[in-house]
Amino acid sequence: MQTSYLSTRRQQWMSYFDHCLANVSLPIPKVHGVLTRISGLTLEAMGINCKIGTRCLILINDDKNVEAEVVGFSSGRTFLMAVDKTYDCSPGMKVLPKEDLIGLPVGNGLIGHVLDGNGDTLDGKPLPADLGRTKLLHQPINPLMREIIRNPLDVGVRAINSLLTIGRGQRIGLIAPSGVGKSVLLSMMTRYTDAHITIIALVGERGREVREFLHNTLDEQSRQQSIVVAAPADYTPLHRVHAALYATSIAEYFRDQGKHVLLLMDSLTRYAQAHREIALSVGEPPVAKGYPPSVFAKIPELVERAGMNEDGSGSITAFYTVLAENEDLNDPVVDAARSVLDGHITLSRDLAETGHYPAIDIEKSISRIMNNIVSKEHISAAQKFRAIYSKYEENRDVIQLGIYKKGADQELDLAIDLRSRLMQFLAQDVDDRSEFDKSINELGACLAE
């Protein structure tokens, strides 16, 4: 009798699920958890079993919910980080795994728009309805299948084209303290770089600076040929991380379409700081100036997504700004960035304070790809320029104090004679574009004795 009852109940449940699959209007029960604790930036829930990266909804009322993402778990507790503000959250609220994630918008219709890390517009202009969808994370390209960088890229900046030549598909760090013309240099590269499309990620910047960058740093033509993803400093750390990942995903989409993409991310330091906030909130111990070990794994994960594609038809040339806090070029993030990128351009406060722009410190900058993509004559001229420039810098004090007597060192005499010519070569007005071939010719003319 009991066996017959159980068999009947089993048949009823099977029939119910069959109807659920055949008729989407019938509700399918969903397993939900309960919000138990909010500690700093971390939310703890019980009763859900989700993998890392799963999106969940915290149900506040019928009209409002807060989206969060699973960032860890321990002893039956699931740790979440909110994508949105958590002002209305309280213990006991339902936490529902979000299974209908369809990705973030991507496509040509985004060009000219300003978006946040969730794919929502910040400029008030509606997005087209026919956009595709993309994920925040993609499988990296096999390093043995990735096309080799072979061609130089014209960025329109004389000092970079001639002395720090960038290859199409290269990843470069722009290392700078605050207030030395970083944004101006980015605007020059946005306007002058030979690329099909520009993706700009503004991660962790002040809200005021986001608006100023869009309206003062970029001109109208640059805005119409760019896609901007912005997550200011007051956004949640997870949202700031998503903005960097989303901008990279958009760049990957256009690269896969055979486009040559310029990706500018300001800044990699803010991205690392957002990851630091998340890692510390879930209990990871700090190891280097407050940064947990996982942060130094996230940096290469992000930058390795840029570069050439497999057949060489498309590329992502990426510039990541890195903030040298307190003028410390040995900061952990600066050091990590230098180790994983294909070169770095360092900006000098001393040069900026004298009114020399762009304030590129040639001695502390390098392009690791340059020797593979330019002619031997070009390499020779660049090395000669560096040698003369460094010779003067090594003896700057004795020259300025009047201790040095001309004729004692022929190389130093040449450096003194060419000093003003070298500095004029390195300086460039923001509205003055220097094409690649023109930059090389001017380098030769500068060194002519």
Coordinates of C-alpha atoms in Angstrom, one line a residue:
M1 CA 0.0 0.0 0.0
Q2 CA 2.8 2.4 1.0
T3 CA 4.8 1.4 -2.2
S4 CA 1.8 2.2 -4.3
Y5 CA 1.4 5.6 -2.7
L6 CA 5.0 6.5 -3.3
S7 CA 4.8 5.4 -6.9
T8 CA 1.7 7.6 -7.4
R9 CA 3.4 10.6 -5.8
R10 CA 6.5 10.0 -8.0
Q11 CA 4.3 9.9 -11.1
Q12 CA 2.6 13.1 -10.1
W13 CA 6.0 14.9 -9.6
M14 CA 7.3 13.6 -13.0
S15 CA 4.1 14.8 -14.6
Y16 CA 4.5 18.2 -13.0
F17 CA 8.0 18.7 -14.3
D18 CA 7.0 17.5 -17.8
H19 CA 4.4 20.2 -17.8
C20 CA 6.9 22.8 -16.6
L21 CA 9.2 21.9 -19.4
A22 CA 6.4 22.1 -22.0
N23 CA 4.7 25.2 -20.7
V24 CA 7.1 28.0 -19.6
S25 CA 4.1 29.9 -18.0
L26 CA 4.1 27.3 -15.2
P27 CA 6.4 28.4 -12.3
I28 CA 9.4 26.2 -11.7
P29 CA 10.5 26.3 -8.0
K30 CA 13.9 28.0 -7.5
V31 CA 16.2 27.3 -4.6
H32 CA 17.0 30.5 -2.8
G33 CA 19.3 31.4 0.1
V34 CA 19.0 33.9 2.9
L35 CA 21.2 36.9 3.5
T36 CA 22.7 36.4 7.0
R37 CA 25.4 39.1 7.4
I38 CA 26.8 42.2 5.9
S39 CA 30.4 42.9 7.0
G40 CA 32.0 45.9 5.3
L41 CA 31.8 45.2 1.6
T42 CA 31.1 41.5 1.9
L43 CA 27.6 39.9 2.1
E44 CA 27.2 36.5 3.5
A45 CA 24.4 34.1 2.6
M46 CA 23.3 30.6 3.6
G47 CA 21.4 28.1 1.6
I48 CA 22.9 28.6 -1.9
N49 CA 25.5 26.5 -3.6
C50 CA 27.0 28.5 -6.4
K51 CA 30.3 28.6 -8.2
I52 CA 32.6 31.7 -8.2
G53 CA 31.3 34.4 -10.5
T54 CA 27.7 33.5 -10.3
R55 CA 25.3 36.4 -10.3
C56 CA 22.6 36.6 -7.6
L57 CA 19.7 38.8 -6.8
I58 CA 19.0 40.1 -3.3
L59 CA 15.2 40.5 -3.2
I60 CA 14.4 43.7 -1.4
N61 CA 10.8 44.1 -2.5
D62 CA 8.6 43.5 -5.5
D63 CA 10.0 46.5 -7.4
K64 CA 13.7 46.5 -6.3
N65 CA 16.6 44.1 -6.0
V66 CA 20.3 44.3 -5.6
E67 CA 22.6 42.4 -7.9
A68 CA 25.6 40.7 -6.4
E69 CA 28.3 38.2 -7.4
V70 CA 29.7 35.2 -5.6
V71 CA 33.4 35.9 -4.7
G72 CA 34.0 33.1 -2.2
F73 CA 32.7 30.4 0.2
S74 CA 33.6 28.8 3.4
S75 CA 31.9 26.3 5.9
G76 CA 28.5 26.5 4.2
R77 CA 28.6 30.3 3.9
T78 CA 28.7 32.0 0.5
F79 CA 30.4 35.4 0.2
L80 CA 29.0 37.9 -2.2
M81 CA 30.1 41.3 -3.4
A82 CA 27.4 43.7 -4.5
V83 CA 27.5 45.3 -7.9
D84 CA 25.1 48.0 -6.8
K85 CA 24.7 49.9 -3.5
T86 CA 23.5 47.9 -0.5
Y87 CA 21.8 50.6 1.5
D88 CA 18.4 48.8 1.6
C89 CA 19.8 45.3 2.4
S90 CA 19.1 43.6 5.7
P91 CA 19.5 40.1 7.2
G92 CA 16.8 37.6 6.3
M93 CA 16.3 38.8 2.7
K94 CA 16.1 36.2 0.0
V95 CA 19.2 35.6 -2.2
L96 CA 18.2 34.1 -5.6
P97 CA 20.9 32.8 -8.1
K98 CA 20.4 34.5 -11.4
E99 CA 20.4 31.9 -14.1
D100 CA 19.2 34.0 -17.1
L101 CA 22.4 36.1 -17.5
I102 CA 22.5 36.9 -21.2
G103 CA 25.7 38.9 -21.3
L104 CA 26.5 42.5 -21.9
P105 CA 25.8 44.5 -25.1
V106 CA 28.5 44.7 -27.8
G107 CA 28.6 45.8 -31.4
N108 CA 29.0 48.7 -33.7
G109 CA 26.0 50.4 -32.1
L110 CA 28.1 51.1 -29.0
I111 CA 30.4 53.5 -30.9
G112 CA 29.9 57.0 -29.6
H113 CA 28.3 55.9 -26.4
V114 CA 29.5 56.1 -22.7
L115 CA 28.6 53.0 -20.7
D116 CA 29.1 51.7 -17.2
G117 CA 30.4 48.3 -16.1
N118 CA 26.9 46.8 -16.4
G119 CA 26.5 47.8 -20.0
D120 CA 24.0 50.6 -19.2
T121 CA 24.4 54.0 -20.9
L122 CA 25.6 56.9 -18.9
D123 CA 25.1 59.5 -21.6
G124 CA 21.3 59.2 -21.7
K125 CA 21.3 58.0 -25.3
P126 CA 19.4 54.7 -25.9
L127 CA 21.3 51.7 -27.3
P128 CA 20.2 50.0 -30.6
A129 CA 18.0 46.9 -30.2
D130 CA 20.1 44.7 -32.5
L131 CA 23.3 44.6 -30.4
G132 CA 25.1 41.3 -29.7
R133 CA 26.0 40.0 -26.3
T134 CA 29.4 39.2 -24.8
K135 CA 30.8 37.8 -21.5
L136 CA 33.2 39.5 -19.1
L137 CA 35.7 36.7 -19.3
H138 CA 36.9 34.8 -22.4
Q139 CA 39.3 32.0 -22.9
P140 CA 42.8 33.4 -23.6
I141 CA 44.4 32.8 -26.9
N142 CA 47.0 30.0 -27.0
P143 CA 50.4 31.8 -26.8
L144 CA 51.8 29.5 -29.5
M145 CA 48.8 30.3 -31.8
R146 CA 49.0 34.1 -31.4
E147 CA 50.4 36.0 -34.3
I148 CA 53.8 37.6 -33.8
I149 CA 54.0 41.4 -33.7
R150 CA 55.6 42.6 -36.9
N151 CA 54.4 46.1 -37.8
P152 CA 55.1 49.5 -36.1
L153 CA 52.1 51.5 -35.0
D154 CA 51.9 55.3 -35.7
V155 CA 50.6 57.0 -32.5
G156 CA 51.3 60.5 -33.7
V157 CA 53.7 61.4 -30.9
R158 CA 57.3 62.1 -32.1
A159 CA 59.2 60.8 -29.0
I160 CA 57.2 57.5 -29.0
N161 CA 57.3 56.9 -32.7
S162 CA 61.1 57.4 -33.0
L163 CA 62.6 56.3 -29.6
L164 CA 59.9 54.0 -28.1
T165 CA 58.4 52.6 -31.3
I166 CA 55.2 50.7 -30.5
G167 CA 54.2 47.6 -32.4
R168 CA 50.6 46.9 -33.5
G169 CA 49.3 44.5 -30.8
Q170 CA 51.7 45.6 -28.1
R171 CA 50.8 46.1 -24.4
I172 CA 52.4 49.2 -22.9
G173 CA 52.3 50.7 -19.4
L174 CA 52.1 54.5 -19.0
I175 CA 53.7 55.1 -15.6
A176 CA 53.1 58.5 -14.1
P177 CA 52.5 60.3 -10.8
S178 CA 49.6 62.6 -10.6
G179 CA 49.5 65.9 -12.4
V180 CA 52.2 65.4 -15.1
G181 CA 50.1 65.4 -18.3
K182 CA 49.0 61.8 -18.4
S183 CA 45.5 62.7 -19.7
V184 CA 46.9 65.0 -22.3
L185 CA 49.2 62.3 -23.7
L186 CA 46.2 59.9 -23.8
S187 CA 44.2 62.4 -25.7
M188 CA 47.0 62.8 -28.3
M189 CA 47.2 59.0 -28.8
T190 CA 43.4 58.8 -29.0
R191 CA 43.3 61.5 -31.8
Y192 CA 46.4 60.5 -33.7
T193 CA 46.8 56.7 -33.4
D194 CA 46.2 54.7 -36.6
A195 CA 43.4 52.4 -35.4
H196 CA 39.9 51.4 -36.6
I197 CA 38.3 52.0 -33.2
T198 CA 39.3 53.2 -29.8
I199 CA 38.0 51.7 -26.5
I200 CA 38.5 53.9 -23.4
A201 CA 38.1 52.5 -19.9
L202 CA 38.0 55.0 -17.1
V203 CA 38.3 52.9 -13.9
G204 CA 38.2 54.4 -10.4
E205 CA 38.6 58.0 -11.5
R206 CA 36.9 60.9 -9.9
G207 CA 33.4 61.6 -11.3
R208 CA 34.5 65.1 -12.2
E209 CA 37.5 63.8 -14.1
V210 CA 35.3 61.4 -16.1
R211 CA 33.2 64.3 -17.5
E212 CA 36.3 66.5 -18.0
F213 CA 38.1 63.8 -19.9
L214 CA 35.1 63.3 -22.2
H215 CA 34.5 67.0 -22.9
N216 CA 37.9 68.6 -22.5
T217 CA 40.5 66.0 -23.3
L218 CA 38.7 64.3 -26.2
D219 CA 37.6 66.3 -29.2
E220 CA 34.2 65.7 -30.9
Q221 CA 35.6 63.5 -33.7
S222 CA 37.4 61.3 -31.2
R223 CA 34.2 60.8 -29.1
Q224 CA 32.3 59.7 -32.2
Q225 CA 34.9 57.1 -33.0
S226 CA 35.3 55.7 -29.5
I227 CA 33.5 53.6 -26.9
V228 CA 33.9 54.7 -23.3
V229 CA 33.3 52.5 -20.3
A230 CA 33.4 54.4 -17.0
A231 CA 33.2 53.3 -13.4
P232 CA 34.1 56.3 -11.1
A233 CA 35.6 56.0 -7.7
D234 CA 32.3 56.0 -5.8
Y235 CA 31.1 52.8 -7.7
T236 CA 31.5 49.5 -5.9
P237 CA 34.8 47.7 -6.3
L238 CA 33.1 44.9 -8.2
H239 CA 31.6 47.4 -10.6
R240 CA 35.0 48.9 -11.2
V241 CA 36.5 45.5 -11.9
H242 CA 33.7 44.8 -14.3
A243 CA 34.3 48.0 -16.2
A244 CA 37.9 47.0 -17.0
L245 CA 36.8 43.5 -18.0
Y246 CA 33.9 44.8 -20.1
A247 CA 36.1 47.3 -22.0
T248 CA 38.5 44.4 -22.7
S249 CA 35.7 42.2 -23.9
I250 CA 34.5 44.9 -26.3
A251 CA 38.0 45.3 -27.6
E252 CA 38.2 41.5 -28.1
Y253 CA 34.9 41.5 -30.0
F254 CA 36.2 44.1 -32.6
R255 CA 39.6 42.4 -32.8
D256 CA 37.7 39.2 -33.7
Q257 CA 36.0 41.1 -36.5
G258 CA 39.4 41.8 -38.0
K259 CA 39.7 45.4 -36.6
H260 CA 42.8 47.1 -35.2
V261 CA 41.7 48.3 -31.8
L262 CA 43.3 50.9 -29.5
L263 CA 42.5 50.1 -25.9
L264 CA 43.3 52.9 -23.3
M265 CA 42.7 51.9 -19.7
D266 CA 43.0 54.6 -17.0
S267 CA 44.0 53.1 -14.7
L268 CA 45.5 49.6 -14.0
T269 CA 46.3 50.8 -10.5
R270 CA 42.6 51.5 -9.7
Y271 CA 41.7 48.1 -11.1
A272 CA 44.3 46.5 -8.8
Q273 CA 43.0 48.5 -5.8
A274 CA 39.4 47.4 -6.5
H275 CA 40.6 43.7 -6.4
R276 CA 42.4 44.5 -3.2
E277 CA 39.2 45.7 -1.6
I278 CA 37.4 42.6 -2.7
A279 CA 40.2 40.2 -1.5
L280 CA 40.6 41.8 1.9
S281 CA 36.9 41.8 2.4
V282 CA 36.7 38.0 2.1
G283 CA 39.7 37.5 4.4
E284 CA 42.7 37.2 2.1
P285 CA 45.9 38.3 3.9
P286 CA 47.9 41.3 2.6
V287 CA 51.5 40.7 1.6
A288 CA 52.9 43.8 -0.2
K289 CA 51.8 47.3 0.9
G290 CA 48.3 46.0 1.6
Y291 CA 47.9 44.0 -1.6
P292 CA 46.9 40.3 -1.3
P293 CA 48.6 37.7 -3.6
S294 CA 45.5 37.3 -5.8
V295 CA 45.8 40.9 -7.1
F296 CA 49.1 40.1 -8.7
A297 CA 47.5 37.2 -10.5
K298 CA 44.6 39.3 -11.8
I299 CA 46.9 41.9 -13.5
P300 CA 48.4 39.4 -16.1
E301 CA 44.9 37.8 -16.5
L302 CA 43.7 41.2 -17.8
V303 CA 46.6 42.4 -19.9
E304 CA 47.2 39.0 -21.6
R305 CA 43.8 39.3 -23.2
A306 CA 45.1 42.2 -25.4
G307 CA 47.4 41.6 -28.3
M308 CA 47.2 40.0 -31.7
N309 CA 44.7 37.4 -32.7
E310 CA 45.5 34.0 -34.2
D311 CA 45.7 34.9 -37.9
G312 CA 46.9 38.5 -37.5
S313 CA 43.9 40.1 -39.1
G314 CA 43.0 42.0 -35.9
S315 CA 44.8 43.3 -32.9
I316 CA 44.4 45.1 -29.6
T317 CA 47.2 47.7 -28.9
A318 CA 46.7 48.5 -25.2
F319 CA 48.0 51.4 -23.1
Y320 CA 47.5 50.9 -19.3
T321 CA 48.2 53.9 -17.1
V322 CA 49.9 53.0 -13.8
L323 CA 49.9 55.5 -10.9
A324 CA 53.3 55.8 -9.2
E325 CA 51.9 56.9 -5.8
N326 CA 54.3 59.1 -3.8
E327 CA 56.6 59.1 -6.9
D328 CA 57.5 55.5 -6.0
L329 CA 58.5 53.6 -9.2
N330 CA 59.0 50.5 -7.1
D331 CA 55.4 50.4 -5.9
P332 CA 54.1 46.7 -6.1
V333 CA 51.6 47.5 -8.8
V334 CA 54.1 49.4 -10.9
D335 CA 56.6 46.6 -10.5
A336 CA 54.0 44.0 -11.4
A337 CA 52.9 46.0 -14.5
R338 CA 56.5 46.4 -15.7
S339 CA 57.1 42.7 -15.4
V340 CA 54.1 41.6 -17.5
L341 CA 53.8 44.4 -20.1
D342 CA 55.8 44.7 -23.4
G343 CA 57.3 48.0 -22.3
H344 CA 56.6 51.1 -20.4
I345 CA 56.6 54.9 -20.8
T346 CA 57.5 56.8 -17.7
L347 CA 56.4 60.5 -17.2
S348 CA 58.6 62.8 -15.2
R349 CA 57.4 65.4 -12.7
D350 CA 60.7 67.3 -13.1
L351 CA 60.1 67.7 -16.9
A352 CA 56.4 68.6 -16.4
E353 CA 57.3 71.4 -13.9
T354 CA 59.5 73.0 -16.5
G355 CA 56.6 73.1 -18.9
H356 CA 58.1 70.3 -21.1
Y357 CA 55.3 68.2 -22.6
P358 CA 54.8 65.4 -23.2
A359 CA 57.0 64.8 -20.1
I360 CA 58.4 61.5 -21.2
D361 CA 61.5 60.4 -19.3
I362 CA 63.5 58.7 -22.1
E363 CA 66.0 57.1 -19.8
K364 CA 63.3 55.3 -17.7
S365 CA 61.2 54.2 -20.7
I366 CA 61.5 51.2 -23.0
S367 CA 59.7 49.4 -25.8
R368 CA 60.6 45.7 -25.7
I369 CA 59.2 45.2 -29.2
M370 CA 61.0 48.1 -31.0
N371 CA 64.2 46.2 -32.1
N372 CA 62.0 43.6 -33.8
I373 CA 59.9 45.9 -36.0
V374 CA 62.2 48.8 -37.1
S375 CA 65.2 49.0 -39.4
K376 CA 68.8 48.8 -38.2
E377 CA 69.3 52.5 -39.2
H378 CA 66.4 53.5 -37.0
I379 CA 67.7 51.5 -34.0
S380 CA 71.2 53.0 -34.5
A381 CA 69.8 56.6 -34.5
A382 CA 67.6 55.9 -31.4
Q383 CA 70.6 54.5 -29.5
K384 CA 72.7 57.5 -30.4
F385 CA 70.0 59.8 -29.3
R386 CA 69.8 58.0 -25.9
A387 CA 73.5 58.0 -25.5
I388 CA 73.8 61.7 -26.0
Y389 CA 70.8 62.5 -23.8
S390 CA 72.1 60.3 -21.0
K391 CA 75.6 61.8 -21.2
Y392 CA 74.2 65.2 -20.5
E393 CA 72.0 63.9 -17.6
E394 CA 74.9 62.2 -15.9
N395 CA 76.9 65.4 -15.9
R396 CA 74.0 67.9 -15.4
D397 CA 75.3 69.1 -12.0
V398 CA 78.8 69.9 -13.0
I399 CA 77.6 71.6 -16.2
Q400 CA 75.1 73.8 -14.4
L401 CA 77.6 74.7 -11.6
G402 CA 80.1 75.8 -14.2
I403 CA 82.7 73.2 -13.1
Y404 CA 83.1 71.5 -16.4
K405 CA 85.5 73.1 -18.9
K406 CA 84.7 72.6 -22.5
G407 CA 87.2 70.4 -24.4
A408 CA 87.8 67.9 -21.5
D409 CA 85.3 65.3 -23.0
Q410 CA 84.4 65.3 -26.6
E411 CA 81.2 63.2 -26.0
L412 CA 80.1 65.6 -23.3
D413 CA 80.9 68.6 -25.6
L414 CA 78.6 67.1 -28.2
A415 CA 75.9 66.5 -25.6
I416 CA 76.1 70.2 -24.5
D417 CA 76.0 71.4 -28.1
L418 CA 72.9 69.3 -29.0
R419 CA 71.0 69.7 -25.8
S420 CA 68.5 72.3 -26.9
R421 CA 68.0 70.5 -30.2
L422 CA 67.2 67.2 -28.4
M423 CA 64.8 68.9 -25.9
Q424 CA 62.9 70.6 -28.8
F425 CA 62.7 67.3 -30.5
L426 CA 61.1 65.6 -27.5
A427 CA 58.6 68.4 -26.9
Q428 CA 55.4 68.4 -28.9
D429 CA 52.2 70.6 -28.9
V430 CA 49.0 68.7 -28.2
D431 CA 47.5 69.8 -31.6
D432 CA 50.7 68.9 -33.6
R433 CA 50.6 65.4 -35.1
S434 CA 53.9 63.8 -36.0
E435 CA 53.4 60.9 -38.4
F436 CA 55.7 57.9 -38.2
D437 CA 57.9 58.6 -41.2
K438 CA 58.1 62.3 -40.3
S439 CA 59.3 61.4 -36.8
I440 CA 62.1 59.2 -38.1
N441 CA 63.3 61.9 -40.5
E442 CA 63.2 64.5 -37.7
L443 CA 65.2 62.1 -35.5
G444 CA 68.0 62.0 -38.1
A445 CA 67.9 65.7 -38.6
C446 CA 68.2 66.3 -34.9
L447 CA 71.4 64.2 -34.6
A448 CA 73.1 65.7 -37.7
E449 CA 76.2 67.5 -36.5

